[in-house]
Structure formats: C-alpha cells, structure tokens
Amino acid sequence: TTPINSGTATSGGIAVNTNRRLTPKLYLNADITLQAMQAPDLDRAGTQSLTSVSGSLGFGYTISAKDSLNFNVNSTGKRLTGQGYISSYAFDSLLYSHRLSPKLQLNLRVTNLLRMTKMSFVIDSTMLRSVSMTSPQSQTLLISLSRSFGGFSK
C-alpha cells in the first residue's frame, strides 16, 4: 500500500480540565477531551468518522522549595488515518525536578514506568487488512536541563 495525504479532514470537540491543590504539597491535574472526526476514506468512496475520548490524570508533590515529583497517566483516543486507524493507547511518566538556580532546573523523567503502552495500527481497505501491534517493554530515562528566559527578576 502507499500512504496518501488526502488533504482534508474535519474535527471538533470539547475539553474540560481542572487543577486542584489537595494539600499544601499535593496537587491534581486532570483533563478529558471528547472529539468528533471525519476524514475521507481513501479506499472507498465517501468518508469515515468516529468519536474519540482522550484524557490525562496527574499528581504533583512538592518535596521542598527546590524539589518536586510528578506522576502522569495520559490516554490518547482512537485516531483516523487515510487507510484505517490507530487504536487508543495510554502512557505514563514520572518526573523529578530540582531547581539549581532561580532560572535553571534539572529534570529526570522516566517514561513507560508501568509498561502500559500498547498500540495497534490498523489498515482496513478493500485490498488489505493488516494489524500491527507495538508494546514498548522498557522504560526510558530522560535527563534534561531547562532554562527560563525573561520574566520578572527579583
């Protein structure tokens, strides 16, 4: 098969989010998105459409004035492609941040901590029916420095 860019698609939806401090050191972030999509079906005359739900849930903990810990779980809803779809999937991450200076921060992030990511790529056409599945089995450690530019100085 050959991927073709159809050039047109329509989508719309609604998103709701909340950020709440549960205790002086613990906070919650959550969001949910309902999205409707419509795209050309490149194999058959007409369009394909679906309604999808995505969301995330995160907890943050302030360890000290310089240190914080965040855990997030994200879910991505089913998405259309020109020849089929990508299934919904979830992924997680744990982030430790240490402020080295007022504008410089060290970040250590581990992704796929719970090994929950499982994705399916489906091609569903008159000529081909194919399902490819992937499930990363290892965690990834990302180490970064972030620098703030601008803002107010004290």
Coordinates of C-alpha atoms in Angstrom, one line a residue:
T1 CA 0.0 0.0 0.0
T2 CA 1.0 3.6 -0.4
P3 CA 0.1 6.2 2.1
I4 CA -1.8 9.1 0.5
N5 CA -2.3 12.5 2.1
S6 CA -6.0 13.3 1.4
G7 CA -5.5 17.0 2.3
T8 CA -8.9 17.3 4.0
A9 CA -10.3 16.3 7.4
T10 CA -12.7 17.8 9.8
S11 CA -12.7 17.6 13.6
G12 CA -14.2 19.3 16.6
G13 CA -14.7 18.7 20.2
I14 CA -14.9 19.9 23.8
A15 CA -12.2 19.7 26.5
V16 CA -12.7 20.0 30.3
N17 CA -9.8 20.4 32.7
T18 CA -9.2 21.0 36.4
N19 CA -6.2 21.8 38.5
R20 CA -6.7 21.4 42.2
R21 CA -4.4 21.7 45.2
L22 CA -5.4 18.8 47.5
T23 CA -3.0 19.7 50.4
P24 CA -0.3 22.4 50.7
K25 CA 2.2 20.0 49.0
L26 CA 0.0 17.8 46.8
Y27 CA -1.9 18.8 43.7
L28 CA -4.1 17.2 41.0
N29 CA -4.3 17.9 37.3
A30 CA -7.0 16.2 35.1
D31 CA -8.5 16.7 31.7
I32 CA -10.8 15.0 29.3
T33 CA -11.4 15.7 25.6
L34 CA -14.3 14.5 23.5
Q35 CA -13.5 14.8 19.8
A36 CA -15.5 14.0 16.7
M37 CA -13.5 13.4 13.5
Q38 CA -14.4 12.9 9.9
A39 CA -12.0 12.2 7.1
P40 CA -12.1 10.9 3.5
D41 CA -11.9 7.1 3.2
L42 CA -9.2 6.9 0.6
D43 CA -10.1 3.3 -0.4
R44 CA -13.8 3.6 -0.6
A45 CA -15.9 6.5 -2.0
G46 CA -17.1 8.5 1.0
T47 CA -15.9 9.4 4.4
Q48 CA -15.1 7.7 7.7
S49 CA -16.0 9.2 11.0
L50 CA -15.6 8.5 14.7
T51 CA -15.9 10.0 18.2
S52 CA -12.9 9.6 20.5
V53 CA -12.2 10.3 24.1
S54 CA -8.7 11.3 25.4
G55 CA -7.6 12.4 28.8
S56 CA -4.9 12.7 31.5
L57 CA -4.5 12.5 35.2
G58 CA -1.5 13.8 37.1
F59 CA -0.4 14.2 40.6
G60 CA 2.3 16.6 41.7
Y61 CA 4.1 16.7 45.1
T62 CA 6.3 19.5 46.3
I63 CA 9.1 17.9 48.2
S64 CA 10.9 21.2 49.1
A65 CA 11.3 24.7 47.8
K66 CA 13.7 23.2 45.2
D67 CA 12.4 19.7 44.6
S68 CA 9.2 18.3 43.1
L69 CA 7.8 15.0 41.9
N70 CA 5.1 14.5 39.3
F71 CA 3.3 11.3 38.1
N72 CA 1.1 11.5 35.0
V73 CA -1.0 9.0 33.0
N74 CA -2.3 10.0 29.6
S75 CA -4.7 8.3 27.3
T76 CA -5.0 9.1 23.6
G77 CA -8.2 8.2 21.8
K78 CA -8.6 6.3 18.6
R79 CA -7.4 8.3 15.5
L80 CA -8.3 8.0 11.8
T81 CA -5.7 7.5 9.1
G82 CA -6.3 7.5 5.4
Q83 CA -6.3 3.7 5.3
G84 CA -7.7 2.8 8.7
Y85 CA -6.9 3.9 12.3
I86 CA -4.6 4.0 15.2
S87 CA -6.1 2.4 18.3
S88 CA -6.4 4.3 21.6
Y89 CA -3.5 3.9 24.0
A90 CA -2.2 5.1 27.4
F91 CA 1.2 6.1 28.6
D92 CA 2.7 7.3 31.9
S93 CA 5.7 9.2 33.2
L94 CA 7.4 10.1 36.5
L95 CA 9.3 13.4 36.7
Y96 CA 11.6 14.6 39.4
S97 CA 12.7 18.3 39.1
H98 CA 15.4 20.0 41.1
R99 CA 15.8 23.8 40.9
L100 CA 19.6 24.5 40.6
S101 CA 19.1 28.3 40.5
P102 CA 16.1 30.7 40.0
K103 CA 16.2 30.1 36.2
L104 CA 17.9 26.7 35.8
Q105 CA 16.2 23.3 36.6
L106 CA 17.4 19.7 36.4
N107 CA 14.8 17.2 35.2
L108 CA 14.8 13.4 35.5
R109 CA 11.9 11.7 33.7
V110 CA 11.1 8.0 33.5
T111 CA 8.6 7.1 30.8
N112 CA 6.7 3.8 30.4
L113 CA 7.1 3.2 34.2
L114 CA 4.1 0.9 34.4
R115 CA 4.6 -0.7 30.9
M116 CA 1.0 0.2 29.9
T117 CA 1.6 1.4 26.4
K118 CA 0.0 -0.9 23.7
M119 CA -0.7 0.5 20.3
S120 CA -2.4 -1.0 17.2
F121 CA -2.1 0.3 13.7
V122 CA -4.9 -1.0 11.6
I123 CA -5.1 -0.8 7.8
D124 CA -8.6 -1.7 6.6
S125 CA -9.0 -1.4 2.9
T126 CA -10.6 -3.5 0.1
M127 CA -7.2 -4.8 -0.9
L128 CA -5.5 -5.3 2.5
R129 CA -6.4 -6.0 6.1
S130 CA -3.4 -5.6 8.4
V131 CA -3.0 -5.1 12.2
S132 CA 0.4 -4.1 13.6
M133 CA 0.8 -4.0 17.3
T134 CA 3.6 -2.5 19.4
S135 CA 4.2 -2.5 23.1
P136 CA 7.4 -0.9 24.4
Q137 CA 8.8 -3.1 27.2
S138 CA 11.5 -0.9 28.5
Q139 CA 11.4 2.3 30.5
T140 CA 13.2 5.4 29.1
L141 CA 15.2 7.8 31.4
L142 CA 15.4 11.3 30.1
I143 CA 17.8 13.8 31.8
S144 CA 17.4 17.5 30.9
L145 CA 18.3 21.0 32.0
S146 CA 15.7 23.7 31.4
R147 CA 16.4 27.4 31.5
S148 CA 13.9 30.1 31.9
F149 CA 14.3 33.2 29.8
G150 CA 12.7 36.6 30.5
G151 CA 10.1 37.1 33.2
F152 CA 10.5 39.2 36.3
S153 CA 13.7 39.4 38.3
K154 CA 14.0 40.0 42.0

